[in-house]
N, CA, C and O atoms as a MOPAC input file, in Angstrom:
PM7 MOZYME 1SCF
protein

 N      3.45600 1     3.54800 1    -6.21900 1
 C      3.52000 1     4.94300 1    -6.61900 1
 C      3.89400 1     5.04700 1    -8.09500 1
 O      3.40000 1     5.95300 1    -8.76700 1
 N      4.76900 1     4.13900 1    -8.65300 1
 C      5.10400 1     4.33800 1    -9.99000 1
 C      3.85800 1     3.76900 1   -10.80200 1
 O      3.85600 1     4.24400 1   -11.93800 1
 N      3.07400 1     3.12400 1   -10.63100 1
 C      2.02800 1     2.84300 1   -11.07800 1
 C      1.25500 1     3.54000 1   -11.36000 1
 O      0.78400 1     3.45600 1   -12.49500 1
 N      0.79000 1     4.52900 1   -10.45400 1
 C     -0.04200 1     5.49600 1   -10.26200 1
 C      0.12900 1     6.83300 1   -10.81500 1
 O     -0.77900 1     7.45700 1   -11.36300 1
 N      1.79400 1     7.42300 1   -10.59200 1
 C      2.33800 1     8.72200 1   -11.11000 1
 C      3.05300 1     8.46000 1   -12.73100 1
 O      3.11800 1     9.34700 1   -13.58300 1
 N      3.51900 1     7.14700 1   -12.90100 1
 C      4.22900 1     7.15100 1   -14.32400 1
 C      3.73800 1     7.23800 1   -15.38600 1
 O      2.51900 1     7.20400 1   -15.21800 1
 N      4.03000 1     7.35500 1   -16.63700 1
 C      3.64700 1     7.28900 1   -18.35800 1
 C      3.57100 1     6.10200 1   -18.32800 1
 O      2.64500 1     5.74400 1   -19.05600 1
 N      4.19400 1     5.06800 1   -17.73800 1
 C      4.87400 1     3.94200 1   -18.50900 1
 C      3.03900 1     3.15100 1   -18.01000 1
 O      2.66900 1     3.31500 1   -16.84800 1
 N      2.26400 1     2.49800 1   -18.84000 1
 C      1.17900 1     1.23400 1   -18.70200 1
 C      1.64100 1    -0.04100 1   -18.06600 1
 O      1.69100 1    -1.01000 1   -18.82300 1
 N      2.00700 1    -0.23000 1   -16.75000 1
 C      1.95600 1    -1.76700 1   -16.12200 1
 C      1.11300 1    -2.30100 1   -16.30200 1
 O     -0.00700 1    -1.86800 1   -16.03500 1
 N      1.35300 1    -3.50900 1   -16.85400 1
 C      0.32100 1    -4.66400 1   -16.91200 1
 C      0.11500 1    -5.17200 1   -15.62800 1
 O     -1.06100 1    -5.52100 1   -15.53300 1
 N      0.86500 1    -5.40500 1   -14.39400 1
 C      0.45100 1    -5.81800 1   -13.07900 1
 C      1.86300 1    -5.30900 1   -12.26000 1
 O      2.97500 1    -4.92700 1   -12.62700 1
 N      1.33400 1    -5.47400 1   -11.22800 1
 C      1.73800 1    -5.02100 1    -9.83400 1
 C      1.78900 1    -6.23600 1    -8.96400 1
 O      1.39300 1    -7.38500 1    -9.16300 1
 N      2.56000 1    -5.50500 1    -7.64700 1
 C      2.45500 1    -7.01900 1    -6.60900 1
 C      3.30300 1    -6.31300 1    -5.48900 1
 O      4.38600 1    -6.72600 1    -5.07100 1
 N      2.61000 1    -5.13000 1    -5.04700 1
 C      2.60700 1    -4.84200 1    -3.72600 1
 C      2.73600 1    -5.47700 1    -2.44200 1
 O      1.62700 1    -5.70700 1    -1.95900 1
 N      3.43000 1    -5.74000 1    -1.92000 1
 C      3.54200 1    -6.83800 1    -0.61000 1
 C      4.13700 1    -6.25800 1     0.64600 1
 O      5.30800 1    -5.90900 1     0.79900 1
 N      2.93700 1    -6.19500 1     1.71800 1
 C      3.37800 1    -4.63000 1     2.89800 1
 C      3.44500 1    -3.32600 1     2.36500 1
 O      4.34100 1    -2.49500 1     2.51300 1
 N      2.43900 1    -3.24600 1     1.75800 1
 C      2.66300 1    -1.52900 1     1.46400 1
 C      2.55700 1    -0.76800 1     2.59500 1
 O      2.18200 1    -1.05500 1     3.73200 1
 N      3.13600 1     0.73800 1     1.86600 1
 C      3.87900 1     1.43800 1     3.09700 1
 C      3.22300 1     2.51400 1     2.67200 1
 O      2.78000 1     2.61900 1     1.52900 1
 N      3.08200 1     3.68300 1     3.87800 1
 C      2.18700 1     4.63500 1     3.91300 1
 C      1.17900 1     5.16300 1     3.61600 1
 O      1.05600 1     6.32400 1     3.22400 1
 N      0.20800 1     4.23700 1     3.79500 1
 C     -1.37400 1     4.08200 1     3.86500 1
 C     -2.09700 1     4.87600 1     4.85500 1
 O     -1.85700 1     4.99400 1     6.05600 1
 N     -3.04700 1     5.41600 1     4.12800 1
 C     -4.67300 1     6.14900 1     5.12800 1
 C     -3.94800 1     7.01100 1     6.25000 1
 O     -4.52000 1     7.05400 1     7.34000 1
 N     -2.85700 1     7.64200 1     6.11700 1
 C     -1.98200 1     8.32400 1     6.98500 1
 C     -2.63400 1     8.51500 1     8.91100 1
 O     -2.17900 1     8.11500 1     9.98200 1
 N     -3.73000 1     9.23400 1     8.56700 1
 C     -4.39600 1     9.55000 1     9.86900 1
 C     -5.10600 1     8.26800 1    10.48600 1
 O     -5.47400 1     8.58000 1    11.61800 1
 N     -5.42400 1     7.04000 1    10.21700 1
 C     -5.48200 1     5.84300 1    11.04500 1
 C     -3.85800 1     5.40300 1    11.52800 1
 O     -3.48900 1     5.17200 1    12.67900 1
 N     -3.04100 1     5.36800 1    10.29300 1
 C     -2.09700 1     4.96400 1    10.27900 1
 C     -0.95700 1     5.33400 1    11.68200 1
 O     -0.20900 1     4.71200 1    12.43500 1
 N     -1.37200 1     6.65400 1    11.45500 1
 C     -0.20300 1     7.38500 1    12.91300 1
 C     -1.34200 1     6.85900 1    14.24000 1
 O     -0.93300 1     7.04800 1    15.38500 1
 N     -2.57900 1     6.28800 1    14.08300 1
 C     -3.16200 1     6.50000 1    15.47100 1
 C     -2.59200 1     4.92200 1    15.92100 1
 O     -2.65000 1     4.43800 1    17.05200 1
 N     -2.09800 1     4.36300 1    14.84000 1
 C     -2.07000 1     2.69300 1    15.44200 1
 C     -1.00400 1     2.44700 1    16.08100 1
 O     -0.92500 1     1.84200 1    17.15000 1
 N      0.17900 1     3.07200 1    15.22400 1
 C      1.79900 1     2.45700 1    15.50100 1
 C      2.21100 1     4.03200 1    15.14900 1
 O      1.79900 1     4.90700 1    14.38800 1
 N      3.45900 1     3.85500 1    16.33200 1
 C      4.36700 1     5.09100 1    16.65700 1
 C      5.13600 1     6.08500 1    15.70800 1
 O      5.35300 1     7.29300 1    15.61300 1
 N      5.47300 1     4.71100 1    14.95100 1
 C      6.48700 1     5.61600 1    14.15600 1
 C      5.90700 1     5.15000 1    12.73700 1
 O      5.75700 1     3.93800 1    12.58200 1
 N      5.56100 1     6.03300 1    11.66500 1
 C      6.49800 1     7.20400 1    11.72000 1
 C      5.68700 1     8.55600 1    11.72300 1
 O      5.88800 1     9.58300 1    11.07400 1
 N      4.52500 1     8.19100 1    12.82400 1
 C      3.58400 1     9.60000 1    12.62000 1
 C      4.65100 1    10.18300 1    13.70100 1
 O      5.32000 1    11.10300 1    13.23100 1
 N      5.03200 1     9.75800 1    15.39900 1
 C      5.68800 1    10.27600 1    15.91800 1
 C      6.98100 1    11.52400 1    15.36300 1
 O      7.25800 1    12.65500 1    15.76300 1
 N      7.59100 1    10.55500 1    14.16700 1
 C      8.75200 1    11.41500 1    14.04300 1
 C      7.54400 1    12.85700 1    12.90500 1
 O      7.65000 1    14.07600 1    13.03500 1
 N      6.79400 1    12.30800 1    12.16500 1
 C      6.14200 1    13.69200 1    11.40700 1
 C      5.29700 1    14.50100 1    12.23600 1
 O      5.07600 1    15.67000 1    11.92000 1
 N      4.78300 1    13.96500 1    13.31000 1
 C      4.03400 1    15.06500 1    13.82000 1
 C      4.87300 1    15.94200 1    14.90700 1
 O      4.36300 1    16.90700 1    15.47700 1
 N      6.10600 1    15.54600 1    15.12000 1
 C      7.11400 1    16.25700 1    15.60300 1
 C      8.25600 1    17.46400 1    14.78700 1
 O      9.01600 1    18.32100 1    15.23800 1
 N      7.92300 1    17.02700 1    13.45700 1
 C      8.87700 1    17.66000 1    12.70700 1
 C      7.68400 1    18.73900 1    11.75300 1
 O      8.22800 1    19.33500 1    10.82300 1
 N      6.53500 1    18.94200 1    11.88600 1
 C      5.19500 1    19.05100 1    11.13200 1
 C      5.47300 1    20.90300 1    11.37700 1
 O      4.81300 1    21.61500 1    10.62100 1
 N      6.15700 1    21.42600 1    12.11900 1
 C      6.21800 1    22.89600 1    12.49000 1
 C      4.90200 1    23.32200 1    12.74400 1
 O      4.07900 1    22.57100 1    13.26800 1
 N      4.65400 1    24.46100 1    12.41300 1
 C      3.17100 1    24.91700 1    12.91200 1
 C      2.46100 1    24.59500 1    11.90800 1
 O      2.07700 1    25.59000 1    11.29400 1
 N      2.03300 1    23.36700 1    11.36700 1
 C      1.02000 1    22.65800 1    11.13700 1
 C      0.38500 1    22.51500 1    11.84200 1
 O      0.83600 1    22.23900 1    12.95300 1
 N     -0.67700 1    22.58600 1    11.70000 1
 C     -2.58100 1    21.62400 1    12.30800 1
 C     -1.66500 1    20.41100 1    11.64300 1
 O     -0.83900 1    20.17700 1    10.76100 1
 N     -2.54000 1    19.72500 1    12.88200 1
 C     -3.26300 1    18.24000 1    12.23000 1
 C     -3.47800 1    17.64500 1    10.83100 1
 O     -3.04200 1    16.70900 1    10.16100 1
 N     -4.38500 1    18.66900 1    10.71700 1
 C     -5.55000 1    18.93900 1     9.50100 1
 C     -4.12800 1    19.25600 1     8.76000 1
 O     -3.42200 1    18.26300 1     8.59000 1
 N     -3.87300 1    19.87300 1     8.53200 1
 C     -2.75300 1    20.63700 1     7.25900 1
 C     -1.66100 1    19.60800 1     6.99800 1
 O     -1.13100 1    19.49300 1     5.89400 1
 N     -1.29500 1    18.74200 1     8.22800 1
 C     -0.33100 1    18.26700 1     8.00300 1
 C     -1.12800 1    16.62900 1     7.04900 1
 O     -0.41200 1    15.94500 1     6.31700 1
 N     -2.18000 1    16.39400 1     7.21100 1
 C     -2.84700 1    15.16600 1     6.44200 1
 C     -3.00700 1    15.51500 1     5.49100 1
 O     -2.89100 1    14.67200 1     4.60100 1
 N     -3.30800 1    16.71600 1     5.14500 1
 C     -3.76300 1    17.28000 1     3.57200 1
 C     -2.49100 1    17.03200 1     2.78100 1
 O     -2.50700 1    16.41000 1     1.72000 1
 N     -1.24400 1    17.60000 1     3.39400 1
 C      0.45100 1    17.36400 1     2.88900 1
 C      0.88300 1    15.74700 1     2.64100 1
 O      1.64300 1    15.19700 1     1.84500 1
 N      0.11800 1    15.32900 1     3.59300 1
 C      1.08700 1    13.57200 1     3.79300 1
 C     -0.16400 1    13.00200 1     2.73500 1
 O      0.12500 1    11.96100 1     2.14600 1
 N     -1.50300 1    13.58400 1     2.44900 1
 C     -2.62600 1    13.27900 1     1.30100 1
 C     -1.41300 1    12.60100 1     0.22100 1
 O     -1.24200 1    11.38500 1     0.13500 1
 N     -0.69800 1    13.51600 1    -0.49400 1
 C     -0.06800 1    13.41300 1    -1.84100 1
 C      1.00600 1    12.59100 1    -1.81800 1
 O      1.66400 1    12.33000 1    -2.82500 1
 N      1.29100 1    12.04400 1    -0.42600 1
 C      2.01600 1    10.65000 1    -0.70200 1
 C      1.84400 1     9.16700 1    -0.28200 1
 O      2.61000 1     8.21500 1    -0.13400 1
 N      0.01600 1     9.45700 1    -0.10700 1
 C     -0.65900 1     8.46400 1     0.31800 1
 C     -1.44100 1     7.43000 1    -0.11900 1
 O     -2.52000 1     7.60000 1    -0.68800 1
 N     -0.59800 1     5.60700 1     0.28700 1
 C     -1.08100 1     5.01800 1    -0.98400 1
 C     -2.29200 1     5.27500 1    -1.41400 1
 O     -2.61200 1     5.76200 1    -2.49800 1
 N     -3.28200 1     4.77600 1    -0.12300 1
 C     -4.70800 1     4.52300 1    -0.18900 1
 C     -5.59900 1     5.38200 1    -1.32100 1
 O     -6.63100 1     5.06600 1    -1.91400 1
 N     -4.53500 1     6.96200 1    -1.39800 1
 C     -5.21000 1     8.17100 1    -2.35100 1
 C     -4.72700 1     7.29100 1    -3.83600 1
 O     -5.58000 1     6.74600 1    -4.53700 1
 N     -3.10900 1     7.24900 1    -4.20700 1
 C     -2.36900 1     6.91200 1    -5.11900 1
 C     -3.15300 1     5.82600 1    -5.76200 1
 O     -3.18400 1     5.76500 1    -6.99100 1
 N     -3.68400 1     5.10500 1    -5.14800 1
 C     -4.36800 1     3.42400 1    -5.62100 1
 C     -5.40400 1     3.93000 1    -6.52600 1
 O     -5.83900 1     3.11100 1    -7.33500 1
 N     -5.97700 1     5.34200 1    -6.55400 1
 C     -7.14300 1     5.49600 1    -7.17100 1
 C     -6.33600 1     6.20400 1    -8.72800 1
 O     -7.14200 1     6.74200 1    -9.48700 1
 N     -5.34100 1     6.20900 1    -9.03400 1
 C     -4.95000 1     6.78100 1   -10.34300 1
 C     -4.24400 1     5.28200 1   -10.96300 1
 O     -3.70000 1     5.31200 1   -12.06700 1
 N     -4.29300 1     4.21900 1   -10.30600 1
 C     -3.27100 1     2.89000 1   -10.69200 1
 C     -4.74300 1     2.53200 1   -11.83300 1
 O     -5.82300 1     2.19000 1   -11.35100 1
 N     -4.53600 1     2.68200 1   -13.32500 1
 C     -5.28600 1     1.98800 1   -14.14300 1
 C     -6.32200 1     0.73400 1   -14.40000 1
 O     -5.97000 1    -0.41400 1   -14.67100 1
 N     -7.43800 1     1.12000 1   -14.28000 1
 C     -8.14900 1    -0.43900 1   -14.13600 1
 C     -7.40300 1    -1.67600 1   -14.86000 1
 O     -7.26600 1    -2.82800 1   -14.44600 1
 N     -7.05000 1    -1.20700 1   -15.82700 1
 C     -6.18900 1    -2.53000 1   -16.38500 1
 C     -4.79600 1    -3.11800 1   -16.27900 1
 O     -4.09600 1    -3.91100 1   -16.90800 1
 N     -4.73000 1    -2.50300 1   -15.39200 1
 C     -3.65100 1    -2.68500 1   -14.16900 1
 C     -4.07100 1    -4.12500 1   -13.29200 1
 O     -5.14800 1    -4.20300 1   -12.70100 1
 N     -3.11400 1    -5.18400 1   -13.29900 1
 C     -3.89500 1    -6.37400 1   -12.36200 1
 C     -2.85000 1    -6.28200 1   -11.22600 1
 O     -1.68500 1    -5.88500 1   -11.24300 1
 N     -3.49500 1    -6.68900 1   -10.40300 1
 C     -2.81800 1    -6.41200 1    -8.64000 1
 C     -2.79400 1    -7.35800 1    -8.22000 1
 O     -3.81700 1    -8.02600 1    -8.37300 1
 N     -1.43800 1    -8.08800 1    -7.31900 1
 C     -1.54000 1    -9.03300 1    -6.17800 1
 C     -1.11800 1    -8.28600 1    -4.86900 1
 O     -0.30700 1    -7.36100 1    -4.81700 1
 N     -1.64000 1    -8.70800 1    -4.06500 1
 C     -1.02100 1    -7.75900 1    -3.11800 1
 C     -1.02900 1    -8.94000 1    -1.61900 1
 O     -1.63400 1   -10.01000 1    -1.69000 1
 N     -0.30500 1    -8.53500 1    -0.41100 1
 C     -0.67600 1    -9.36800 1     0.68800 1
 C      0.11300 1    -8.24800 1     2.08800 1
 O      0.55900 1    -7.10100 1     2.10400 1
 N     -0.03000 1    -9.22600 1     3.00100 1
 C      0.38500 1    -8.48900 1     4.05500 1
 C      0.13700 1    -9.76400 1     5.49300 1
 O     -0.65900 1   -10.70200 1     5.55800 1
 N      1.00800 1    -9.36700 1     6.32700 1
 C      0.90100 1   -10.59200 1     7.50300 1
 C      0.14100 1    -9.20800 1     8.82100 1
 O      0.27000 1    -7.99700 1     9.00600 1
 N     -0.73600 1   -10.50600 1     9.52300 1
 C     -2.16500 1    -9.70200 1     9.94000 1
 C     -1.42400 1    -9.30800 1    11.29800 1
 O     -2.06100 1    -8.48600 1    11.95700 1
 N     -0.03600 1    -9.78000 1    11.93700 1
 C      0.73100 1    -9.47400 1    12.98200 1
 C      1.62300 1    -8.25500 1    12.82200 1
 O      2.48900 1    -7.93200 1    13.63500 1
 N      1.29000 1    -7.51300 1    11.53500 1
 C      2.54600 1    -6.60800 1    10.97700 1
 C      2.21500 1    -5.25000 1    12.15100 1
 O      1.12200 1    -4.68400 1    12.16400 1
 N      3.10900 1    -4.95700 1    12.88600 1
 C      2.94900 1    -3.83400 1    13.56400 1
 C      3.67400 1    -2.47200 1    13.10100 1
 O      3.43700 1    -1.33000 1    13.49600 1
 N      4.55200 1    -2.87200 1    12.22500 1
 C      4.96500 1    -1.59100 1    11.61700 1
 C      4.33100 1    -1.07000 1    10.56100 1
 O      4.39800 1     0.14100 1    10.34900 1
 N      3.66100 1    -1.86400 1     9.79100 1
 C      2.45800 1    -1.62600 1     9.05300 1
 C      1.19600 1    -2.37800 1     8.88200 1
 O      0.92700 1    -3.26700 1     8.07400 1
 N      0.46600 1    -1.82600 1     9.83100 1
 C     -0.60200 1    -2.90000 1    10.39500 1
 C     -1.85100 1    -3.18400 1     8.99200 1
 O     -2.17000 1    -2.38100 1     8.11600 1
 N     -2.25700 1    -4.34300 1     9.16600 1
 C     -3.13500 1    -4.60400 1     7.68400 1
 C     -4.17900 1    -3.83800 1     7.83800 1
 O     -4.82800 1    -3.98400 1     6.80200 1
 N     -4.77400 1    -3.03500 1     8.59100 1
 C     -6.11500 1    -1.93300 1     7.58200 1
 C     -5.26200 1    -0.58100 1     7.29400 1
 O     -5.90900 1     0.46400 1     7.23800 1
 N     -3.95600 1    -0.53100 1     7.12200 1
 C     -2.94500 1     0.33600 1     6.18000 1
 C     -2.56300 1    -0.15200 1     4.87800 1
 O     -2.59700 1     0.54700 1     3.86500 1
 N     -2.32800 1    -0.93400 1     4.90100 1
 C     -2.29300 1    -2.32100 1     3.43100 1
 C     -3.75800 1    -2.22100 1     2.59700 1
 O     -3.98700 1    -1.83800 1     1.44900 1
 N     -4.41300 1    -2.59100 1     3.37100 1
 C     -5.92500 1    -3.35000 1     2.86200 1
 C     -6.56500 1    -1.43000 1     1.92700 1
 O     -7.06500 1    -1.33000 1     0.80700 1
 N     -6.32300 1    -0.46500 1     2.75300 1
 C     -6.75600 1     0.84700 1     2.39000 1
 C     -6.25300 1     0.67300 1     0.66700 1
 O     -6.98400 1    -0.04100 1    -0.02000 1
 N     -5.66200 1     0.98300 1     0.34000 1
 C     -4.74000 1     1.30400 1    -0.90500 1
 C     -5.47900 1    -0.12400 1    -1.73700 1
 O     -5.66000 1     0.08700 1    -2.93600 1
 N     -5.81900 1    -1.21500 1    -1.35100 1
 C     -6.09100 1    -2.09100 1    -2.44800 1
 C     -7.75900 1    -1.61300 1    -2.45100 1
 O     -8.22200 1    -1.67300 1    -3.59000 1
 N     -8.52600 1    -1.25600 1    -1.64300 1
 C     -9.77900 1    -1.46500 1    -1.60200 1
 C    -10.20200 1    -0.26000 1    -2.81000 1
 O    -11.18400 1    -0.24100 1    -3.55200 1
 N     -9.23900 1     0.56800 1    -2.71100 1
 C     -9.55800 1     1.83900 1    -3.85600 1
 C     -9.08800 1     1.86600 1    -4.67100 1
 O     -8.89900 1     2.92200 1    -5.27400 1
 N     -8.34600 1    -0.18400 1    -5.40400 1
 C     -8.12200 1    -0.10000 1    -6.64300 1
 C     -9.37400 1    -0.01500 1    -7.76300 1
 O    -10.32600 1    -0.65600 1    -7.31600 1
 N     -9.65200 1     0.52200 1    -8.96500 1
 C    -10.50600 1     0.11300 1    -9.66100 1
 C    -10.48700 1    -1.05000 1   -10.73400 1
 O    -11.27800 1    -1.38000 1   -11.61800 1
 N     -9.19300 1    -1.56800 1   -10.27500 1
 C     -9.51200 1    -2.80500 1   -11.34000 1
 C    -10.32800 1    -3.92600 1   -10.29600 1
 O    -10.73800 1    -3.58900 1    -9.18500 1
 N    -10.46600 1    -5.15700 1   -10.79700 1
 C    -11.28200 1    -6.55400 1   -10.80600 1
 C    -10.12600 1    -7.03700 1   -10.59600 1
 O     -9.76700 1    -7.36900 1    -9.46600 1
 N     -9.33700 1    -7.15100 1   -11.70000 1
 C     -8.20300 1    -7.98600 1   -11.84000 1
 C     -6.97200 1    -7.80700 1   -10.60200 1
 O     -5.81000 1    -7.41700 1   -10.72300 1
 N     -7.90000 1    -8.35900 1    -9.10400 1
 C     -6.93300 1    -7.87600 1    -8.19800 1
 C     -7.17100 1    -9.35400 1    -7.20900 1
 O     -8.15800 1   -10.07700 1    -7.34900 1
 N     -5.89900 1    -9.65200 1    -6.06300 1
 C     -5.56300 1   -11.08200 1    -5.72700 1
 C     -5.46700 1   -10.62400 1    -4.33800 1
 O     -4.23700 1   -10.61200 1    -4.39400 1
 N     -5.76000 1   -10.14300 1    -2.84700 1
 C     -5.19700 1    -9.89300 1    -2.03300 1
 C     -4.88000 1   -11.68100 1    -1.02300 1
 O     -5.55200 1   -12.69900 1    -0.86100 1
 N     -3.49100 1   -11.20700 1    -0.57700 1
 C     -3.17700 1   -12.84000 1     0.06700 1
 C     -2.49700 1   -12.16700 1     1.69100 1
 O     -1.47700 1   -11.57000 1     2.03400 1
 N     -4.03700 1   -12.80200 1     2.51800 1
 C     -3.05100 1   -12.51200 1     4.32500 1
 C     -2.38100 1   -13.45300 1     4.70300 1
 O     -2.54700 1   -14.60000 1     4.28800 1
 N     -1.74700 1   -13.20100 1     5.32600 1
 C     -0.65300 1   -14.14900 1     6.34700 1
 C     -0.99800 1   -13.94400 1     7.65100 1
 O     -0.47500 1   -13.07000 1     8.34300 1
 N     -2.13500 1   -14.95300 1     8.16300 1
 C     -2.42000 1   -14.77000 1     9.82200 1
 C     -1.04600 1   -14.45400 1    10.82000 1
 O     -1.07000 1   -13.44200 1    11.52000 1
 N     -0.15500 1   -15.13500 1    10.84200 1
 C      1.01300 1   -15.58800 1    11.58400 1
 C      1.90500 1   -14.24700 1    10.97800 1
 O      2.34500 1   -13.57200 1    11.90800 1
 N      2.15300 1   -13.88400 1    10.04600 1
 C      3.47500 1   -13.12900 1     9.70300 1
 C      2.87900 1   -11.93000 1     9.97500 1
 O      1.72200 1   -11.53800 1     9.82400 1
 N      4.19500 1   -11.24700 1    10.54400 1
 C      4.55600 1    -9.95100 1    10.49300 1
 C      5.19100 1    -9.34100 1     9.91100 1
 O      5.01400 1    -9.86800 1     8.81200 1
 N      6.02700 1    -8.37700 1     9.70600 1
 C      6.51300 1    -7.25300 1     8.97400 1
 C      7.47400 1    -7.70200 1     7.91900 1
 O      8.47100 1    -7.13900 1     7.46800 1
 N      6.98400 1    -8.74100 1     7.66700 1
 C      8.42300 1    -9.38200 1     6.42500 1
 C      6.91900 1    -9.74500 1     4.86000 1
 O      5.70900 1    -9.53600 1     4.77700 1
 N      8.04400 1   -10.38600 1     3.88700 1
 C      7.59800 1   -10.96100 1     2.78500 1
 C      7.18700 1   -12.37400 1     2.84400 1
 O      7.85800 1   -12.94400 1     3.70500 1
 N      6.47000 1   -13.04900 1     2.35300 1
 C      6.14700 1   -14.46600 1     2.55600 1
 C      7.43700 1   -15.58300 1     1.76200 1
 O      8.11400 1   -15.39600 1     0.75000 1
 N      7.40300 1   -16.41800 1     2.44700 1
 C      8.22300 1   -17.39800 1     1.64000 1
 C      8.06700 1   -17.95700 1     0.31200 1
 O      8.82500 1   -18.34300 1    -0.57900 1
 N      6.25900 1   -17.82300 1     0.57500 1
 C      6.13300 1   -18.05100 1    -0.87100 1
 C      5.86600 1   -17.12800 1    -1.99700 1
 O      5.50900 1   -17.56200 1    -3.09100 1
 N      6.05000 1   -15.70200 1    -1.73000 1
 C      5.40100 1   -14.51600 1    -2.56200 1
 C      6.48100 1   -14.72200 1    -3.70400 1
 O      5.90200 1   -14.19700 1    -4.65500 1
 N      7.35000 1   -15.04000 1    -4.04600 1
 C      8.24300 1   -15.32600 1    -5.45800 1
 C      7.77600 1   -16.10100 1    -6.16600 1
 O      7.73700 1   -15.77500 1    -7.35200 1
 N      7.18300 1   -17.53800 1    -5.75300 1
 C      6.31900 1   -18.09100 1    -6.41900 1
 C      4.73700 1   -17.45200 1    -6.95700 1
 O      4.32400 1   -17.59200 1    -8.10800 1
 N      4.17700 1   -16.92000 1    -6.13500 1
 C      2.97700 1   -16.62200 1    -6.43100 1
 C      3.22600 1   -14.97500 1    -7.83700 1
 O      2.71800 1   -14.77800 1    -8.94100 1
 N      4.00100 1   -14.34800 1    -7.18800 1
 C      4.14600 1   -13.41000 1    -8.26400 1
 C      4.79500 1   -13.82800 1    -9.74100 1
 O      4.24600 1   -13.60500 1   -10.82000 1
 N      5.50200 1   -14.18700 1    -9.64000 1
 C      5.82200 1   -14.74500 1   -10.85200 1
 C      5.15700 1   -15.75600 1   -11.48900 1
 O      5.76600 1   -16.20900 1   -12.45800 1
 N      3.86400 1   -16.35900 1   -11.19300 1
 C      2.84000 1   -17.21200 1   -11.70500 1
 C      2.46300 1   -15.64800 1   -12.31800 1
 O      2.68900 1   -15.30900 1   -13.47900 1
 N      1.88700 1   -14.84800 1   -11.35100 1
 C      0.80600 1   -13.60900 1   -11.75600 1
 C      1.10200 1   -13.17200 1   -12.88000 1
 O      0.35400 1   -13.14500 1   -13.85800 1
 N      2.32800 1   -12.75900 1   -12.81500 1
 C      3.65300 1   -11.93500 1   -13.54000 1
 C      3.49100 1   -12.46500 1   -15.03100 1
 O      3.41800 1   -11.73900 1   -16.02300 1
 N      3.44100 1   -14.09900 1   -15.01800 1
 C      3.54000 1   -14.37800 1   -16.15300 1
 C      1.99000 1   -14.61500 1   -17.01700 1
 O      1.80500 1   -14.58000 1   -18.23400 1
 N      1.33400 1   -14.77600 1   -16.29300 1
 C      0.09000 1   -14.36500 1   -16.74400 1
 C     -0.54400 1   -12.89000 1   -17.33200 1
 O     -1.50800 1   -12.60400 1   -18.04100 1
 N      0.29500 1   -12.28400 1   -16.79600 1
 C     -0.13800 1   -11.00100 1   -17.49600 1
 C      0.87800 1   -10.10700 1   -18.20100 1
 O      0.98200 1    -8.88100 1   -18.22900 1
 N      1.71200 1   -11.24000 1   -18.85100 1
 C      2.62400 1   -10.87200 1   -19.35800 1
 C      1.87100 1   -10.35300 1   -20.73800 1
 O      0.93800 1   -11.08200 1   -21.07800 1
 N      2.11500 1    -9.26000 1   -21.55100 1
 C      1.52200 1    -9.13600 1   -23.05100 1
 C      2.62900 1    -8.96800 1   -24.64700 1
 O      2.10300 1    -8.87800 1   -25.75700 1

């Protein structure tokens, strides 16, 4: 999000499990946390309430993150609290090239053991 909404020009990113993606797949997969918003949504539609959760949604946000912006991103393909075609949304509508996505068949809802290494290779590569 700071990528996307700030002044400031990042040279790269490194998203890992992003969180609140493609909202309306998102609540159809896993419970929470459409459960707790479509409970708290008042007399919202459906419809009204996606248009609202629109403006804090990566998959939308990914499309203002600067092409010259370089991205690593990953996600473990077991993640049930944020399942990977919620992840994968938000990178597919980056417009840069300069982008790395890394799955983790086996992992779920955590960070990889090795994502400190791999980002900080990235990190320093696109250092300017």
């Amino acid at each position: 999000a700071a990528a996307a909404l700030g002044d400031y020009p990042f040279n790269a990113i490194a998203p890992c499990v992003a969180f609140l993606g493609d909202f309306p797949d998102y609540f159809g997969i896993v419970q929470w946390p459409g459960n707790t918003a479509k409970s708290n949504k008042g007399d919202m539609t459906d419809e009204e309430m996606y248009a609202f959760l629109s403006y804090f949604d990566t998959k939308n946000l990914a499309t203002r993150i600067p092409s010259t912006t370089g991205v690593i991103a990953c996600s473990g393909l077991q993640d049930g609290t944020c399942p990977p075609h919620t992840n994968i949304a938000p990178f597919n509508n980056l417009s840069t090239t300069d982008k790395q996505y890394y799955y983790y068949p086996e992992m779920q809802h955590t960070i990889p053991s090795d994502w400190d290494g791999l980002i900080t290779a990235f990190f320093k590569a696109h250092m300017k």
